[in-house]
Coordinates of C-alpha atoms and ligand atoms in Angstrom, one line a residue:
M7 CA 19.1 18.2 51.1
D8 CA 20.3 15.0 52.5
L9 CA 23.3 15.1 50.9
P10 CA 24.7 11.3 53.0
G11 CA 21.6 9.6 51.5
V12 CA 21.9 11.3 47.9
H13 CA 25.7 10.1 48.2
E14 CA 24.6 6.7 48.9
E15 CA 22.0 6.5 45.7
L16 CA 24.4 8.0 43.6
E17 CA 27.2 5.6 44.7
H18 CA 24.2 2.1 44.1
A19 CA 23.6 3.7 40.6
I20 CA 27.3 4.1 39.3
A21 CA 28.1 0.4 41.1
T22 CA 26.0 -1.3 39.6
W23 CA 26.6 0.1 36.5
E24 CA 28.7 -1.6 33.2
G25 CA 30.3 1.6 32.4
E26 CA 33.6 2.9 32.9
Q27 CA 33.9 6.0 34.8
V28 CA 31.7 8.9 36.0
L29 CA 33.0 12.7 37.1
T30 CA 30.5 14.0 39.6
R31 CA 30.8 17.9 40.8
F32 CA 28.2 19.7 42.6
D33 CA 28.4 23.4 41.6
E34 CA 27.1 25.0 45.3
A35 CA 26.4 28.5 43.9
S36 CA 23.7 26.9 41.4
G37 CA 23.0 24.0 43.1
S38 CA 23.3 22.3 40.0
W39 CA 24.8 18.8 39.7
I40 CA 27.6 17.9 36.9
F41 CA 27.7 14.3 36.0
I42 CA 29.6 13.2 33.1
C43 CA 29.5 9.3 32.4
I44 CA 32.1 7.7 30.6
H45 CA 30.3 4.4 29.0
S46 CA 33.5 2.7 26.9
R47 CA 36.3 3.9 25.6
R48 CA 36.9 0.1 23.1
L49 CA 36.4 2.1 20.0
G50 CA 38.1 5.8 20.6
P51 CA 37.2 8.2 23.4
A52 CA 34.2 8.8 24.4
A53 CA 31.6 11.2 23.1
G54 CA 28.3 12.3 23.6
G55 CA 26.5 15.3 23.9
T56 CA 25.6 17.9 27.3
R57 CA 22.0 17.7 28.2
M58 CA 20.5 20.2 30.6
K59 CA 17.9 19.7 32.2
V60 CA 15.7 20.4 35.5
Y61 CA 15.5 16.8 36.8
G62 CA 12.9 15.4 39.9
S63 CA 16.3 14.1 41.7
P64 CA 20.5 14.0 41.1
L65 CA 19.7 10.6 41.1
E66 CA 17.3 10.8 38.4
A67 CA 19.3 13.2 36.5
L68 CA 22.4 10.7 36.8
R69 CA 20.2 7.3 35.6
D70 CA 20.0 9.5 32.5
G71 CA 22.9 10.0 32.0
L72 CA 24.1 6.6 32.8
R73 CA 21.8 5.1 30.4
L74 CA 22.0 7.8 27.9
A75 CA 25.9 6.7 27.6
A76 CA 25.6 3.4 27.6
G77 CA 23.1 4.1 24.0
M78 CA 25.9 6.2 22.7
T79 CA 28.2 3.3 22.8
S80 CA 26.1 1.2 21.0
K81 CA 25.2 4.3 18.0
F82 CA 28.9 4.7 17.3
A83 CA 29.8 1.2 17.1
V84 CA 26.6 0.7 14.7
A85 CA 27.9 3.9 12.8
G86 CA 31.5 2.7 12.4
L87 CA 33.0 6.0 13.8
P88 CA 35.8 5.6 16.6
F89 CA 34.4 6.6 19.7
G90 CA 33.3 5.3 23.0
G91 CA 30.0 6.0 24.4
G92 CA 29.6 8.9 27.1
K93 CA 27.2 11.7 28.0
A94 CA 27.2 14.6 30.6
V95 CA 24.2 15.8 31.9
L96 CA 24.0 19.3 34.0
A97 CA 20.7 18.9 36.3
V98 CA 20.0 22.7 37.3
P99 CA 17.1 24.1 39.2
S100 CA 16.3 26.1 36.3
L101 CA 17.5 26.6 33.4
P102 CA 19.9 29.4 33.2
H103 CA 21.0 32.7 31.2
G104 CA 23.3 35.1 30.6
D105 CA 26.0 35.4 33.0
E106 CA 25.0 32.6 35.3
R107 CA 24.2 30.7 32.4
A108 CA 28.3 30.8 31.0
R109 CA 29.7 30.6 34.9
L110 CA 27.8 27.2 35.2
L111 CA 29.2 26.1 31.7
G112 CA 32.6 27.5 32.9
V113 CA 32.8 25.2 35.5
Y114 CA 31.6 22.5 33.6
A115 CA 34.4 23.0 30.7
E116 CA 36.7 22.7 33.4
A117 CA 35.8 19.4 34.6
I118 CA 35.6 18.2 30.8
E119 CA 39.3 19.0 30.7
S120 CA 40.5 17.7 33.7
L121 CA 39.3 14.3 32.0
G122 CA 42.0 15.3 29.3
G123 CA 40.4 14.0 26.3
T124 CA 38.7 11.2 27.7
F125 CA 35.5 12.6 26.7
W126 CA 34.6 14.9 24.0
T127 CA 31.1 16.3 24.0
G128 CA 28.3 18.4 21.4
C129 CA 24.5 19.7 21.7
D130 CA 22.1 17.5 23.7
M131 CA 18.5 18.6 25.1
N132 CA 19.0 22.8 26.0
T133 CA 22.3 23.5 24.7
T134 CA 23.3 25.0 21.4
P135 CA 26.4 25.8 19.8
A136 CA 26.5 28.9 21.3
D137 CA 26.7 27.1 24.9
L138 CA 29.6 25.2 23.0
D139 CA 31.5 27.9 21.8
V140 CA 31.7 29.0 25.5
I141 CA 32.9 25.8 26.8
A142 CA 35.5 25.6 24.2
E143 CA 37.1 29.1 25.7
T144 CA 38.1 26.3 28.8
S145 CA 38.2 23.1 27.0
G146 CA 38.6 22.1 23.3
Y147 CA 37.4 18.6 23.6
V148 CA 33.9 20.0 21.9
F149 CA 31.8 19.0 18.5
G150 CA 29.8 21.4 16.9
R151 CA 30.7 25.2 17.7
S152 CA 28.6 27.7 16.1
V153 CA 29.7 28.0 12.5
E154 CA 30.8 31.3 13.3
S155 CA 33.6 30.3 15.4
G156 CA 34.6 28.2 13.1
G157 CA 32.4 24.6 14.3
S158 CA 30.2 22.8 12.4
G159 CA 26.6 24.2 14.1
E160 CA 23.8 22.6 14.8
P161 CA 23.6 18.6 14.2
G162 CA 19.6 18.7 13.6
P163 CA 19.3 19.3 9.8
H164 CA 22.0 16.7 9.4
T165 CA 19.9 13.9 12.0
A166 CA 17.3 14.6 9.7
R167 CA 18.5 13.7 6.2
G168 CA 20.3 10.2 7.8
V169 CA 16.8 9.7 9.3
L170 CA 15.4 10.3 5.9
Y171 CA 17.5 7.7 4.6
G172 CA 16.8 5.3 7.3
I173 CA 12.9 5.7 6.2
R174 CA 13.9 5.1 2.4
A175 CA 15.4 1.9 3.9
A176 CA 12.2 1.2 5.9
L177 CA 10.1 1.9 2.8
A178 CA 12.5 -0.1 0.8
H179 CA 11.8 -3.4 2.8
V180 CA 8.3 -3.0 3.5
F181 CA 6.8 -2.2 0.2
G182 CA 9.8 -3.2 -2.0
S183 CA 10.2 0.4 -2.9
P184 CA 12.1 3.5 -1.6
E185 CA 10.0 6.2 -3.1
L186 CA 7.8 8.4 -1.0
S187 CA 5.4 10.0 -3.5
G188 CA 2.4 8.2 -2.3
R189 CA 3.4 7.6 0.9
T190 CA 2.1 9.0 4.3
V191 CA 4.4 10.2 7.0
L192 CA 4.0 11.4 10.4
V193 CA 6.2 13.6 12.3
Q194 CA 5.9 13.7 15.6
G195 CA 7.8 17.0 17.3
V196 CA 9.0 19.7 14.8
G197 CA 11.8 21.0 16.7
S198 CA 15.4 20.8 15.2
V199 CA 15.3 17.5 13.6
G200 CA 11.4 17.0 12.9
S201 CA 10.9 20.5 11.2
R202 CA 13.9 19.6 8.7
L203 CA 12.6 15.9 8.3
A204 CA 9.0 17.3 7.3
G205 CA 10.5 19.7 5.0
L206 CA 12.3 17.2 3.2
L207 CA 9.7 14.5 3.2
A208 CA 7.2 17.0 1.7
E209 CA 10.1 17.7 -1.2
A210 CA 10.4 14.0 -1.7
G211 CA 6.6 13.5 -2.5
A212 CA 5.5 12.7 0.8
R213 CA 1.9 13.6 2.6
V214 CA 3.3 15.1 6.0
L215 CA 1.6 14.8 8.9
V216 CA 3.0 16.7 11.7
T217 CA 2.0 17.5 15.7
D218 CA 3.5 19.2 18.4
L219 CA 2.3 20.1 21.5
R220 CA 3.4 23.2 20.3
T221 CA 0.5 23.0 17.8
E222 CA 0.9 26.7 16.7
H223 CA 4.7 26.0 15.6
A224 CA 3.4 22.9 14.2
A225 CA 0.3 24.4 12.2
E226 CA 2.9 27.3 10.9
L227 CA 5.2 24.4 9.7
A228 CA 2.5 22.8 7.8
A229 CA 1.4 26.0 5.8
R230 CA 5.1 25.8 5.1
V231 CA 6.2 23.0 3.6
G232 CA 2.4 21.4 2.7
A233 CA 1.9 19.3 5.2
E234 CA -1.3 18.8 7.3
S235 CA -1.4 19.6 11.2
V236 CA -2.8 16.5 13.8
A237 CA -3.6 17.3 17.4
P238 CA -1.0 15.7 19.5
E239 CA -3.3 13.6 21.2
H240 CA -4.6 11.5 18.7
A241 CA -1.1 11.1 16.8
L242 CA -0.5 7.9 17.6
E243 CA -3.5 6.6 16.6
T244 CA -3.3 8.6 13.7
P245 CA -3.3 6.4 10.0
C246 CA 0.2 6.8 7.9
D247 CA 2.5 4.3 6.2
V248 CA 5.3 5.9 8.6
Y249 CA 5.5 7.1 12.1
A250 CA 8.4 9.4 12.6
P251 CA 9.0 10.2 16.6
C252 CA 11.0 13.2 16.5
A253 CA 9.7 14.9 20.1
T254 CA 10.7 12.8 23.1
G255 CA 11.7 9.1 24.1
G256 CA 9.4 6.3 25.6
T257 CA 6.2 6.5 22.8
L258 CA 6.6 2.6 22.0
S259 CA 5.1 0.5 24.8
E260 CA 2.7 -2.1 25.6
E261 CA 0.0 0.9 26.0
T262 CA 0.6 2.6 22.8
I263 CA 2.0 -0.4 20.4
P264 CA -1.5 -1.8 20.0
V265 CA -2.8 1.7 19.2
L266 CA -0.6 2.4 16.5
R267 CA -2.1 2.4 12.5
C268 CA 1.4 2.5 10.7
R269 CA 3.8 0.1 8.8
I270 CA 6.7 1.4 10.0
V271 CA 8.3 3.3 13.1
A272 CA 11.5 5.8 11.8
G273 CA 12.6 8.4 13.6
S274 CA 15.5 10.7 15.4
A275 CA 13.8 10.5 19.4
N276 CA 16.4 9.2 21.4
N277 CA 15.2 5.8 24.1
Q278 CA 12.1 5.5 21.5
L279 CA 11.0 1.9 23.0
A280 CA 10.0 2.0 26.9
T281 CA 11.9 -1.4 27.0
L282 CA 13.7 -3.9 24.4
E283 CA 10.5 -6.0 24.9
D284 CA 8.6 -3.3 23.1
A285 CA 10.9 -4.2 20.0
D286 CA 9.5 -7.6 19.8
R287 CA 5.9 -6.5 20.3
L288 CA 6.0 -4.4 17.2
R289 CA 7.3 -7.0 15.5
E290 CA 4.6 -9.2 16.4
H291 CA 2.1 -6.3 15.5
G292 CA 4.0 -6.3 11.8
I293 CA 5.6 -2.8 12.5
L294 CA 9.0 -2.5 11.0
Y295 CA 11.0 -0.7 13.4
A296 CA 14.1 0.9 12.7
P297 CA 16.3 1.5 15.8
D298 CA 16.7 4.9 16.7
F299 CA 20.5 4.9 17.6
V300 CA 21.1 3.8 13.9
T301 CA 18.8 5.8 12.5
N302 CA 19.3 9.0 14.4
A303 CA 23.4 9.3 13.8
G304 CA 23.1 11.4 11.2
G305 CA 24.3 14.7 13.6
A306 CA 26.8 12.5 15.2
L307 CA 27.9 11.6 12.1
Y308 CA 28.2 15.1 10.4
N309 CA 29.8 16.9 13.4
A310 CA 32.2 14.0 14.6
G311 CA 33.2 13.3 10.8
S312 CA 33.3 16.7 9.8
E313 CA 35.3 18.8 12.6
A314 CA 37.1 15.5 14.3
L315 CA 37.8 12.9 11.1
G316 CA 38.1 15.8 8.2
W317 CA 35.5 14.5 6.1
D318 CA 34.3 16.3 3.2
E319 CA 30.8 16.8 1.7
E320 CA 30.8 13.9 0.0
R321 CA 32.3 11.8 2.5
I322 CA 29.6 13.1 5.5
E323 CA 26.7 12.2 2.8
H324 CA 28.6 8.8 1.9
A325 CA 28.0 8.2 5.8
L326 CA 24.6 9.1 6.0
R327 CA 23.8 7.6 3.0
G328 CA 25.6 4.1 5.2
I329 CA 22.9 5.1 7.8
G330 CA 20.2 3.2 5.1
D331 CA 22.5 0.9 4.6
T332 CA 22.7 -0.7 8.1
L333 CA 19.2 -0.4 8.7
A334 CA 18.6 -2.5 5.2
E335 CA 21.1 -4.8 7.0
I336 CA 19.5 -5.1 10.6
F337 CA 16.5 -5.6 8.6
V338 CA 17.2 -8.6 6.6
R339 CA 19.1 -10.3 9.7
S340 CA 16.3 -9.7 12.0
E341 CA 14.2 -11.7 9.4
A342 CA 16.6 -14.4 9.2
D343 CA 17.4 -14.8 12.8
G344 CA 13.5 -14.2 13.7
V345 CA 14.3 -11.6 16.5
S346 CA 13.0 -7.7 16.7
T347 CA 14.9 -5.2 14.9
G348 CA 15.7 -3.9 18.0
R349 CA 17.7 -7.0 19.3
A350 CA 19.4 -7.5 16.1
A351 CA 20.9 -3.7 16.0
E352 CA 21.8 -4.6 19.5
A353 CA 23.5 -7.4 18.6
L354 CA 25.1 -5.6 15.4
A355 CA 26.5 -3.0 18.2
L356 CA 27.9 -5.9 20.2
R357 CA 29.6 -7.5 17.4
R358 CA 31.2 -4.5 16.3
L359 CA 32.5 -4.0 20.0
A360 CA 34.0 -7.6 20.4
A361 CA 35.9 -7.2 16.6
A362 CA 37.6 -4.1 18.0
P363 CA 41.4 -4.5 18.8
Ligands
NAD24 P1 13.9 19.8 19.9 O1 13.6 20.1 21.3 O2 14.2 20.7 19.1 O3 12.3 19.4 19.5 C1 11.5 18.8 19.8 C2 10.0 19.3 19.3 O4 9.1 18.0 20.2 C3 9.3 20.2 20.2 O5 8.6 21.0 19.0 C4 8.5 20.0 21.0 O6 7.7 20.9 21.4 C5 8.1 18.5 21.1 N1 7.3 17.6 21.4 C6 7.8 17.4 23.0 N2 6.6 16.3 23.2 C7 5.9 15.9 22.8 C8 5.1 15.1 22.4 N3 4.3 14.6 23.6 N4 4.4 15.3 21.6 C9 4.4 16.3 20.3 N5 5.0 16.9 20.2 C10 6.2 17.1 21.2 O7 14.7 18.8 19.5 P2 15.5 17.9 18.7 O8 16.8 18.3 18.8 O9 14.6 18.4 17.1 O10 15.5 16.5 18.9 C11 14.3 15.6 18.6 C12 14.6 14.1 18.9 O11 15.4 13.6 18.1 C13 15.2 14.2 20.7 O12 14.5 12.8 21.3 C14 16.2 14.4 20.5 O13 17.3 13.7 21.7 C15 16.6 13.2 19.5 N6 17.8 13.5 18.6 C16 18.2 14.8 18.3 C17 19.3 14.8 17.2 C18 19.5 16.3 17.1 O14 20.5 16.4 15.8 N7 19.1 17.3 17.5 C19 20.3 13.9 17.2 C20 19.7 12.1 17.8 C21 18.9 12.6 18.8

């Protein structure tokens, strides 16, 4: 590896970022890079999940962390939680298992601990409550340890509950009623969040379409909850009232938006818009977009609320319901100001940050 070249690229990415701090560590034993990105502590200590992934380069991993950390600042600001934005990325040559995974998580946990509470973390892509249990042996700045270890566990089911409130708010705005019966919702990606969302939607009386690259898994879920499965390559063009992206980001772009046959986009995936201009495009196409960082805050509200803020079940439910209320406010603001919902949500986050003491 051409380390001097790599360092220059990384330095440039950090120097041109508007965030506060990046802790960088190279773990020689595994060839993994660790980036802890602290975007803002204006509202409280930075918090955000730990993503473990095989990236094309250290720069790609760092950029992912920087972008995701900035998104967390907006997410917490809009959700009204006393945390700032952060994110950690473990860029591994291949996903480690067993002792090697525990060793790497230990090295990462030392890095978290060295920040002295400036950064708190939870699960993200390819990390689980069991990994957080390992991290917690070295550092206590962790949300979402396994329930067996006294933590609040997997966030996915609670993210799904929040998305359901978001979908209801969007239906109310477009059709005048939050009712799900008679509505068709396409859930793209039926993993931790999407599988739970599909079940909740079916229970609420919606016609549910599910799609996943793991087609057998989607078919099995469809049979279990009374949904229909759709081939992943035909998902975007499938007619529905609500398209709920719960897989990867970037599915809303200049190329895909003209293909959509839905009235609403509301799902859990992070960074659904390829660019902020795509929120404008959705508006031009008459599609109501529920901004992702508002809609998918349920898991963060649950993990941080129950572990750091001492919330009981009733308070958590109130916070999840608030996702729908916040979206309703954003929809009205967007119309009043003649801007996309994406821009209205960004403006709300900035107002909340500016109002902080
Ligand atoms: P997951 O990995 O458990 O599930 C994702 C599913 O999407 C998998 O079943 C995968 O096969 C499928 N998939 C991937 N690419 C696809 C494609 N192109 N078409 C169809 N299916 C595809 O992830 P998750 O925890 O359920 O999270 C889903 C999304 O929501 C992610 O973008 C995540 O960042 C975001 N998110 C999750 C949470 C949470 O609480 N888990 C919170 C906030 C945001």
